[in-house]
PDB file of C-alpha atoms in Angstrom:
ATOM      1  CA  MET A  86       9.275  12.615   9.976  1.00 72.00           C
ATOM      2  CA  THR A  87       6.082  14.585   9.434  1.00 85.00           C
ATOM      3  CA  THR A  88       3.072  12.352   9.999  1.00 94.00           C
ATOM      4  CA  ARG A  89       0.314  12.566   7.414  1.00 97.00           C
ATOM      5  CA  THR A  90      -2.710  10.286   7.097  1.00 98.00           C
ATOM      6  CA  VAL A  91      -5.927   9.949   5.102  1.00 98.00           C
ATOM      7  CA  GLU A  92      -9.248   9.680   6.931  1.00 98.00           C
ATOM      8  CA  ALA A  93     -10.037   6.090   5.966  1.00 98.00           C
ATOM      9  CA  ASP A  94     -11.910   2.985   7.132  1.00 98.00           C
ATOM     10  CA  PRO A  95     -11.011   0.992   9.231  1.00 98.00           C
ATOM     11  CA  TYR A  96      -7.880   3.013  10.183  1.00 98.00           C
ATOM     12  CA  PRO A  97      -6.118   6.285   9.316  1.00 98.00           C
ATOM     13  CA  TRP A  98      -4.029   5.441   6.247  1.00 98.00           C
ATOM     14  CA  PRO A  99      -1.158   4.719   5.864  1.00 98.00           C
ATOM     15  CA  TYR A 100      -0.661   2.834   9.109  1.00 98.00           C
ATOM     16  CA  ASN A 101       2.684   4.554   9.816  1.00 98.00           C
ATOM     17  CA  GLY A 102       1.713   8.071   8.736  1.00 98.00           C
ATOM     18  CA  ASP A 103       4.446   8.093   6.086  1.00 98.00           C
ATOM     19  CA  LEU A 104       2.558   9.545   3.123  1.00 98.00           C
ATOM     20  CA  ARG A 105       4.805  11.360   0.643  1.00 98.00           C
ATOM     21  CA  PRO A 106       4.905  11.845  -3.145  1.00 98.00           C
ATOM     22  CA  GLU A 107       8.204   9.962  -3.227  1.00 98.00           C
ATOM     23  CA  ASN A 108       6.868   6.744  -1.650  1.00 98.00           C
ATOM     24  CA  THR A 109       3.265   6.722  -2.891  1.00 98.00           C
ATOM     25  CA  ALA A 110       1.722   5.718  -6.222  1.00 99.00           C
ATOM     26  CA  PHE A 111      -1.782   6.310  -7.545  1.00 99.00           C
ATOM     27  CA  MET A 112      -2.531   3.239  -9.655  1.00 99.00           C
ATOM     28  CA  VAL A 113      -5.489   3.280 -12.044  1.00 99.00           C
ATOM     29  CA  ILE A 114      -6.638  -0.168 -13.106  1.00 98.00           C
ATOM     30  CA  ASP A 115      -7.960  -0.996 -16.580  1.00 98.00           C
ATOM     31  CA  MET A 116      -9.880   2.153 -17.518  1.00 98.00           C
ATOM     32  CA  GLN A 117     -10.019   0.851 -21.089  1.00 97.00           C
ATOM     33  CA  THR A 118     -12.633   1.218 -23.795  1.00 96.00           C
ATOM     34  CA  ASP A 119     -13.304  -2.522 -23.567  1.00 94.00           C
ATOM     35  CA  PHE A 120     -14.415  -2.072 -19.950  1.00 94.00           C
ATOM     36  CA  CYS A 121     -16.030   1.359 -19.889  1.00 95.00           C
ATOM     37  CA  GLY A 122     -16.549   2.512 -23.476  1.00 91.00           C
ATOM     38  CA  PRO A 123     -19.365   2.074 -26.010  1.00 88.00           C
ATOM     39  CA  GLY A 124     -18.862  -1.014 -28.166  1.00 84.00           C
ATOM     40  CA  GLY A 125     -16.296  -2.537 -25.825  1.00 87.00           C
ATOM     41  CA  TYR A 126     -16.171  -5.918 -24.083  1.00 84.00           C
ATOM     42  CA  VAL A 127     -18.399  -4.956 -21.112  1.00 87.00           C
ATOM     43  CA  ASP A 128     -20.873  -3.123 -23.360  1.00 86.00           C
ATOM     44  CA  LYS A 129     -21.062  -6.154 -25.652  1.00 79.00           C
ATOM     45  CA  MET A 130     -21.813  -8.386 -22.651  1.00 81.00           C
ATOM     46  CA  GLY A 131     -24.835  -6.194 -21.943  1.00 86.00           C
ATOM     47  CA  TYR A 132     -23.802  -4.568 -18.659  1.00 88.00           C
ATOM     48  CA  ASP A 133     -24.669  -1.012 -17.594  1.00 91.00           C
ATOM     49  CA  LEU A 134     -21.754   1.182 -18.701  1.00 94.00           C
ATOM     50  CA  SER A 135     -22.734   3.949 -16.289  1.00 95.00           C
ATOM     51  CA  LEU A 136     -21.426   1.766 -13.445  1.00 95.00           C
ATOM     52  CA  THR A 137     -17.950   1.371 -14.942  1.00 95.00           C
ATOM     53  CA  ARG A 138     -17.841   4.998 -16.146  1.00 96.00           C
ATOM     54  CA  ALA A 139     -18.783   6.425 -12.733  1.00 97.00           C
ATOM     55  CA  PRO A 140     -15.135   6.626 -11.542  1.00 98.00           C
ATOM     56  CA  ILE A 141     -13.976   8.836 -14.452  1.00 98.00           C
ATOM     57  CA  GLY A 142     -14.699  12.209 -12.803  1.00 98.00           C
ATOM     58  CA  PRO A 143     -13.237  11.323  -9.390  1.00 98.00           C
ATOM     59  CA  ILE A 144     -10.103   9.822 -11.013  1.00 98.00           C
ATOM     60  CA  GLN A 145      -9.614  13.021 -13.030  1.00 98.00           C
ATOM     61  CA  ARG A 146      -9.715  15.058  -9.806  1.00 98.00           C
ATOM     62  CA  VAL A 147      -7.161  12.769  -8.135  1.00 99.00           C
ATOM     63  CA  PHE A 148      -4.950  12.993 -11.238  1.00 98.00           C
ATOM     64  CA  GLU A 149      -5.019  16.774 -10.994  1.00 98.00           C
ATOM     65  CA  ALA A 150      -3.816  16.690  -7.386  1.00 98.00           C
ATOM     66  CA  THR A 151      -1.286  13.850  -7.612  1.00 98.00           C
ATOM     67  CA  ARG A 152       0.301  15.034 -10.851  1.00 98.00           C
ATOM     68  CA  ARG A 153       0.623  18.596  -9.576  1.00 98.00           C
ATOM     69  CA  LEU A 154       2.286  17.427  -6.359  1.00 98.00           C
ATOM     70  CA  GLY A 155       4.651  14.923  -7.973  1.00 98.00           C
ATOM     71  CA  PHE A 156       3.118  11.644  -6.827  1.00 98.00           C
ATOM     72  CA  HIS A 157       3.852   8.566  -8.938  1.00 98.00           C
ATOM     73  CA  VAL A 158       1.020   7.632 -11.313  1.00 98.00           C
ATOM     74  CA  PHE A 159       0.636   4.164 -12.826  1.00 99.00           C
ATOM     75  CA  HIS A 160      -1.873   2.735 -15.295  1.00 98.00           C
ATOM     76  CA  THR A 161      -2.742  -0.854 -16.183  1.00 98.00           C
ATOM     77  CA  ARG A 162      -4.378  -2.514 -19.183  1.00 98.00           C
ATOM     78  CA  GLU A 163      -5.701  -6.060 -19.404  1.00 98.00           C
ATOM     79  CA  GLY A 164      -5.226  -7.641 -22.810  1.00 98.00           C
ATOM     80  CA  HIS A 165      -3.657 -10.460 -24.724  1.00 98.00           C
ATOM     81  CA  ARG A 166      -1.028 -10.827 -27.434  1.00 98.00           C
ATOM     82  CA  PRO A 167      -2.424 -10.595 -30.973  1.00 98.00           C
ATOM     83  CA  ASP A 168      -1.668 -14.291 -31.519  1.00 98.00           C
ATOM     84  CA  LEU A 169      -3.511 -15.087 -28.233  1.00 98.00           C
ATOM     85  CA  SER A 170      -0.617 -17.282 -27.096  1.00 98.00           C
ATOM     86  CA  ASP A 171      -1.031 -15.930 -23.544  1.00 98.00           C
ATOM     87  CA  LEU A 172      -4.811 -16.494 -23.422  1.00 98.00           C
ATOM     88  CA  PRO A 173      -5.848 -19.567 -21.397  1.00 98.00           C
ATOM     89  CA  GLU A 174      -8.351 -21.781 -23.207  1.00 98.00           C
ATOM     90  CA  ASN A 175     -10.844 -21.675 -20.338  1.00 98.00           C
ATOM     91  CA  LYS A 176     -10.755 -17.854 -20.214  1.00 97.00           C
ATOM     92  CA  ARG A 177     -11.528 -17.673 -23.943  1.00 97.00           C
ATOM     93  CA  TRP A 178     -14.261 -20.314 -23.618  1.00 97.00           C
ATOM     94  CA  ARG A 179     -15.978 -18.417 -20.784  1.00 95.00           C
ATOM     95  CA  SER A 180     -15.866 -15.123 -22.705  1.00 92.00           C
ATOM     96  CA  ARG A 181     -17.371 -16.691 -25.824  1.00 93.00           C
ATOM     97  CA  ARG A 182     -20.073 -18.332 -23.741  1.00 93.00           C
ATOM     98  CA  ILE A 183     -21.411 -14.883 -22.817  1.00 87.00           C
ATOM     99  CA  GLY A 184     -21.173 -13.534 -26.351  1.00 85.00           C
ATOM    100  CA  ALA A 185     -17.972 -11.486 -26.138  1.00 87.00           C
ATOM    101  CA  GLY A 186     -15.122 -13.796 -27.095  1.00 93.00           C
ATOM    102  CA  ILE A 187     -11.652 -12.481 -26.297  1.00 94.00           C
ATOM    103  CA  GLY A 188      -9.763 -12.111 -29.575  1.00 96.00           C
ATOM    104  CA  ASP A 189     -12.979 -12.091 -31.623  1.00 95.00           C
ATOM    105  CA  PRO A 190     -13.950  -9.073 -33.769  1.00 93.00           C
ATOM    106  CA  GLY A 191     -15.981  -6.361 -32.048  1.00 89.00           C
ATOM    107  CA  PRO A 192     -17.049  -2.761 -32.710  1.00 90.00           C
ATOM    108  CA  CYS A 193     -13.719  -1.524 -31.273  1.00 93.00           C
ATOM    109  CA  GLY A 194     -11.490  -4.167 -32.871  1.00 95.00           C
ATOM    110  CA  ARG A 195     -10.597  -7.587 -31.537  1.00 95.00           C
ATOM    111  CA  ILE A 196     -11.858  -7.847 -27.961  1.00 93.00           C
ATOM    112  CA  LEU A 197      -9.228  -7.443 -25.195  1.00 95.00           C
ATOM    113  CA  THR A 198      -6.397  -7.769 -27.694  1.00 97.00           C
ATOM    114  CA  ARG A 199      -3.275  -5.617 -27.418  1.00 98.00           C
ATOM    115  CA  GLY A 200      -2.997  -2.908 -30.030  1.00 98.00           C
ATOM    116  CA  GLU A 201      -6.743  -2.684 -30.704  1.00 97.00           C
ATOM    117  CA  ALA A 202      -8.809   0.450 -30.073  1.00 96.00           C
ATOM    118  CA  GLY A 203     -10.925  -1.235 -27.396  1.00 96.00           C
ATOM    119  CA  TRP A 204      -7.873  -2.344 -25.451  1.00 97.00           C
ATOM    120  CA  ASP A 205      -6.494   1.152 -24.997  1.00 97.00           C
ATOM    121  CA  ILE A 206      -7.161   3.490 -22.080  1.00 98.00           C
ATOM    122  CA  ILE A 207     -10.053   5.912 -22.608  1.00 96.00           C
ATOM    123  CA  PRO A 208      -9.020   9.418 -23.763  1.00 96.00           C
ATOM    124  CA  GLU A 209     -10.443  11.082 -20.636  1.00 97.00           C
ATOM    125  CA  LEU A 210      -7.841   9.290 -18.492  1.00 98.00           C
ATOM    126  CA  ALA A 211      -4.953   9.041 -20.947  1.00 98.00           C
ATOM    127  CA  PRO A 212      -1.524   8.457 -19.381  1.00 98.00           C
ATOM    128  CA  LEU A 213       1.075  11.201 -19.586  1.00 98.00           C
ATOM    129  CA  PRO A 214       4.248  10.243 -21.511  1.00 98.00           C
ATOM    130  CA  ASP A 215       6.299   9.607 -18.354  1.00 97.00           C
ATOM    131  CA  GLU A 216       3.658   7.532 -16.539  1.00 98.00           C
ATOM    132  CA  PRO A 217       4.237   3.750 -16.596  1.00 98.00           C
ATOM    133  CA  VAL A 218       1.566   1.588 -18.240  1.00 98.00           C
ATOM    134  CA  ILE A 219       1.511  -2.041 -17.103  1.00 98.00           C
ATOM    135  CA  ASP A 220       0.177  -4.471 -19.700  1.00 98.00           C
ATOM    136  CA  LYS A 221      -1.140  -7.579 -17.994  1.00 98.00           C
ATOM    137  CA  PRO A 222      -2.675 -10.807 -19.330  1.00 98.00           C
ATOM    138  CA  GLY A 223      -4.633 -11.525 -16.153  1.00 98.00           C
ATOM    139  CA  LYS A 224      -6.734  -9.869 -13.459  1.00 98.00           C
ATOM    140  CA  GLY A 225      -3.881  -9.020 -11.107  1.00 98.00           C
ATOM    141  CA  SER A 226      -1.338  -6.369 -12.056  1.00 98.00           C
ATOM    142  CA  PHE A 227       1.631  -8.267 -10.591  1.00 98.00           C
ATOM    143  CA  TYR A 228       1.129 -11.531 -12.490  1.00 98.00           C
ATOM    144  CA  ALA A 229       3.432 -11.851 -15.557  1.00 98.00           C
ATOM    145  CA  THR A 230       4.461  -8.148 -15.405  1.00 98.00           C
ATOM    146  CA  ASP A 231       7.406  -6.063 -14.201  1.00 98.00           C
ATOM    147  CA  LEU A 232       5.242  -3.975 -11.840  1.00 98.00           C
ATOM    148  CA  ASP A 233       6.893  -5.132  -8.602  1.00 98.00           C
ATOM    149  CA  MET A 234      10.359  -4.344  -9.955  1.00 98.00           C
ATOM    150  CA  LEU A 235       9.297  -0.830 -11.011  1.00 98.00           C
ATOM    151  CA  LEU A 236       7.708  -0.106  -7.629  1.00 98.00           C
ATOM    152  CA  ARG A 237      10.746  -1.372  -5.692  1.00 98.00           C
ATOM    153  CA  ARG A 238      13.153   0.601  -7.871  1.00 98.00           C
ATOM    154  CA  LEU A 239      11.169   3.788  -7.228  1.00 98.00           C
ATOM    155  CA  GLY A 240      10.996   3.172  -3.477  1.00 98.00           C
ATOM    156  CA  ILE A 241       7.213   3.022  -3.418  1.00 98.00           C
ATOM    157  CA  GLN A 242       5.641   1.739  -0.201  1.00 98.00           C
ATOM    158  CA  ASN A 243       2.047   2.998  -0.508  1.00 99.00           C
ATOM    159  CA  ILE A 244      -0.370   2.197  -3.334  1.00 99.00           C
ATOM    160  CA  VAL A 245      -3.609   4.136  -3.828  1.00 99.00           C
ATOM    161  CA  LEU A 246      -5.997   2.267  -6.113  1.00 99.00           C
ATOM    162  CA  GLY A 247      -8.717   3.355  -8.523  1.00 98.00           C
ATOM    163  CA  GLY A 248     -10.215   1.872 -11.683  1.00 98.00           C
ATOM    164  CA  ILE A 249     -12.321  -1.113 -12.587  1.00 97.00           C
ATOM    165  CA  THR A 250     -13.668  -3.441 -11.631  1.00 96.00           C
ATOM    166  CA  THR A 251     -13.667  -3.174  -7.836  1.00 98.00           C
ATOM    167  CA  ASP A 252     -14.433  -6.848  -7.305  1.00 98.00           C
ATOM    168  CA  VAL A 253     -12.129  -8.320  -9.961  1.00 97.00           C
ATOM    169  CA  CYS A 254      -8.997  -6.524 -11.219  1.00 98.00           C
ATOM    170  CA  VAL A 255      -8.791  -3.865  -8.486  1.00 98.00           C
ATOM    171  CA  HIS A 256      -9.322  -6.432  -5.738  1.00 98.00           C
ATOM    172  CA  THR A 257      -6.894  -8.938  -7.229  1.00 98.00           C
ATOM    173  CA  THR A 258      -4.217  -6.260  -7.558  1.00 98.00           C
ATOM    174  CA  MET A 259      -4.788  -5.076  -3.992  1.00 98.00           C
ATOM    175  CA  ARG A 260      -4.495  -8.615  -2.640  1.00 98.00           C
ATOM    176  CA  GLU A 261      -1.300  -9.207  -4.619  1.00 98.00           C
ATOM    177  CA  ALA A 262       0.167  -5.906  -3.393  1.00 98.00           C
ATOM    178  CA  ASN A 263      -0.811  -6.606   0.217  1.00 98.00           C
ATOM    179  CA  ASP A 264       0.967  -9.972   0.147  1.00 98.00           C
ATOM    180  CA  ARG A 265       4.110  -8.201  -1.097  1.00 98.00           C
ATOM    181  CA  GLY A 266       4.059  -5.761   1.827  1.00 98.00           C
ATOM    182  CA  TYR A 267       2.670  -2.665   0.118  1.00 99.00           C
ATOM    183  CA  GLU A 268       0.306  -0.482   2.148  1.00 99.00           C
ATOM    184  CA  CYS A 269      -2.905  -0.192   0.093  1.00 99.00           C
ATOM    185  CA  LEU A 270      -5.820   2.222  -0.051  1.00 99.00           C
ATOM    186  CA  VAL A 271      -8.845   1.915  -2.350  1.00 99.00           C
ATOM    187  CA  LEU A 272     -10.619   5.165  -3.236  1.00 98.00           C
ATOM    188  CA  GLU A 273     -14.215   3.994  -3.255  1.00 98.00           C
ATOM    189  CA  ASP A 274     -15.588   6.621  -5.662  1.00 98.00           C
ATOM    190  CA  CYS A 275     -12.634   6.051  -8.019  1.00 98.00           C
ATOM    191  CA  THR A 276     -13.668   2.432  -8.599  1.00 98.00           C
ATOM    192  CA  GLY A 277     -16.718   0.723 -10.056  1.00 97.00           C
ATOM    193  CA  ALA A 278     -18.081  -2.698 -10.949  1.00 96.00           C
ATOM    194  CA  THR A 279     -20.545  -4.172 -13.430  1.00 94.00           C
ATOM    195  CA  ASP A 280     -22.711  -5.199 -10.459  1.00 94.00           C
ATOM    196  CA  TYR A 281     -23.343  -2.685  -7.668  1.00 95.00           C
ATOM    197  CA  GLY A 282     -23.811  -5.421  -5.067  1.00 97.00           C
ATOM    198  CA  ASN A 283     -20.390  -6.837  -5.933  1.00 97.00           C
ATOM    199  CA  TYR A 284     -18.906  -3.339  -5.630  1.00 98.00           C
ATOM    200  CA  LEU A 285     -20.258  -2.953  -2.093  1.00 98.00           C
ATOM    201  CA  ALA A 286     -19.191  -6.450  -1.085  1.00 98.00           C
ATOM    202  CA  ALA A 287     -15.675  -5.886  -2.421  1.00 98.00           C
ATOM    203  CA  LEU A 288     -15.271  -2.736  -0.313  1.00 98.00           C
ATOM    204  CA  LYS A 289     -16.608  -4.540   2.765  1.00 98.00           C
ATOM    205  CA  MET A 290     -14.098  -7.380   2.304  1.00 98.00           C
ATOM    206  CA  ILE A 291     -11.168  -4.959   2.439  1.00 98.00           C
ATOM    207  CA  LYS A 292     -12.281  -3.583   5.809  1.00 98.00           C
ATOM    208  CA  MET A 293     -12.734  -6.950   7.557  1.00 97.00           C
ATOM    209  CA  GLN A 294     -10.307  -8.073  10.302  1.00 97.00           C
ATOM    210  CA  GLY A 295      -9.115  -4.531  10.920  1.00 98.00           C
ATOM    211  CA  GLY A 296      -8.269  -3.958   7.263  1.00 98.00           C
ATOM    212  CA  VAL A 297      -7.182  -7.355   5.986  1.00 98.00           C
ATOM    213  CA  PHE A 298      -6.059  -5.927   2.616  1.00 98.00           C
ATOM    214  CA  GLY A 299      -5.675  -2.262   3.596  1.00 98.00           C
ATOM    215  CA  ALA A 300      -8.172   0.570   3.904  1.00 98.00           C
ATOM    216  CA  VAL A 301     -10.943   2.383   2.017  1.00 99.00           C
ATOM    217  CA  ALA A 302     -11.481   6.139   1.657  1.00 99.00           C
ATOM    218  CA  LYS A 303     -13.247   8.699  -0.476  1.00 98.00           C
ATOM    219  CA  SER A 304     -11.185  10.572  -3.036  1.00 98.00           C
ATOM    220  CA  GLU A 305     -11.852  13.921  -1.384  1.00 98.00           C
ATOM    221  CA  ALA A 306     -10.329  12.614   1.876  1.00 98.00           C
ATOM    222  CA  PHE A 307      -7.183  11.558   0.028  1.00 98.00           C
ATOM    223  CA  ILE A 308      -6.935  14.861  -1.838  1.00 98.00           C
ATOM    224  CA  LYS A 309      -7.436  16.777   1.424  1.00 98.00           C
ATOM    225  CA  ALA A 310      -4.651  14.798   3.116  1.00 98.00           C
ATOM    226  CA  ILE A 311      -2.080  15.388   0.376  1.00 98.00           C
ATOM    227  CA  THR A 312      -2.869  19.052  -0.216  1.00 95.00           C
TER     228      THR A 312
END
């Protein structure tokens, strides 16, 4: 086996040097209009959109490399059924409390509701027809989805993560994946959060205890390793 690793912190990733297009997926979390587009959920809450839009350019560059080389590419979207039957009452209550009620009308349609314009992935990062899109009702991409089955069927062992937000949906997905035995890498410039302090803290948490959830790298280090 040819050993190939990414220059990452706190260890060269993946741990076993087995980095191949066949066993590795680039997973982009929730790059939806509601989270990083004008008039969406995050915009309506009053957060700085530049923080959640910062990963767009780096993700595009990773797409170019991974798609060209045949790596698996996955996308996720957070959103609820139009009848809101999968929306917990406390989640809706919290969202309304900050002025952006899930399921309520917004500039991009009903907020975080499947089928609405705000719920869809931004055009700059649109999935290709053969790339799986995981629709999830929660923060983690494994909860109430078929993601684990798809990954196992494809023989994927390594998951490279980008998207938003670093401290919520990206982190939750990474923790879920780590517990299932996947080897995880977060590309720090391919993620963002509504609070920069939370972004930095989330990256620091990954690197504790020798990489308790995996490792962290810059996108250029990953691209260099695979090309």
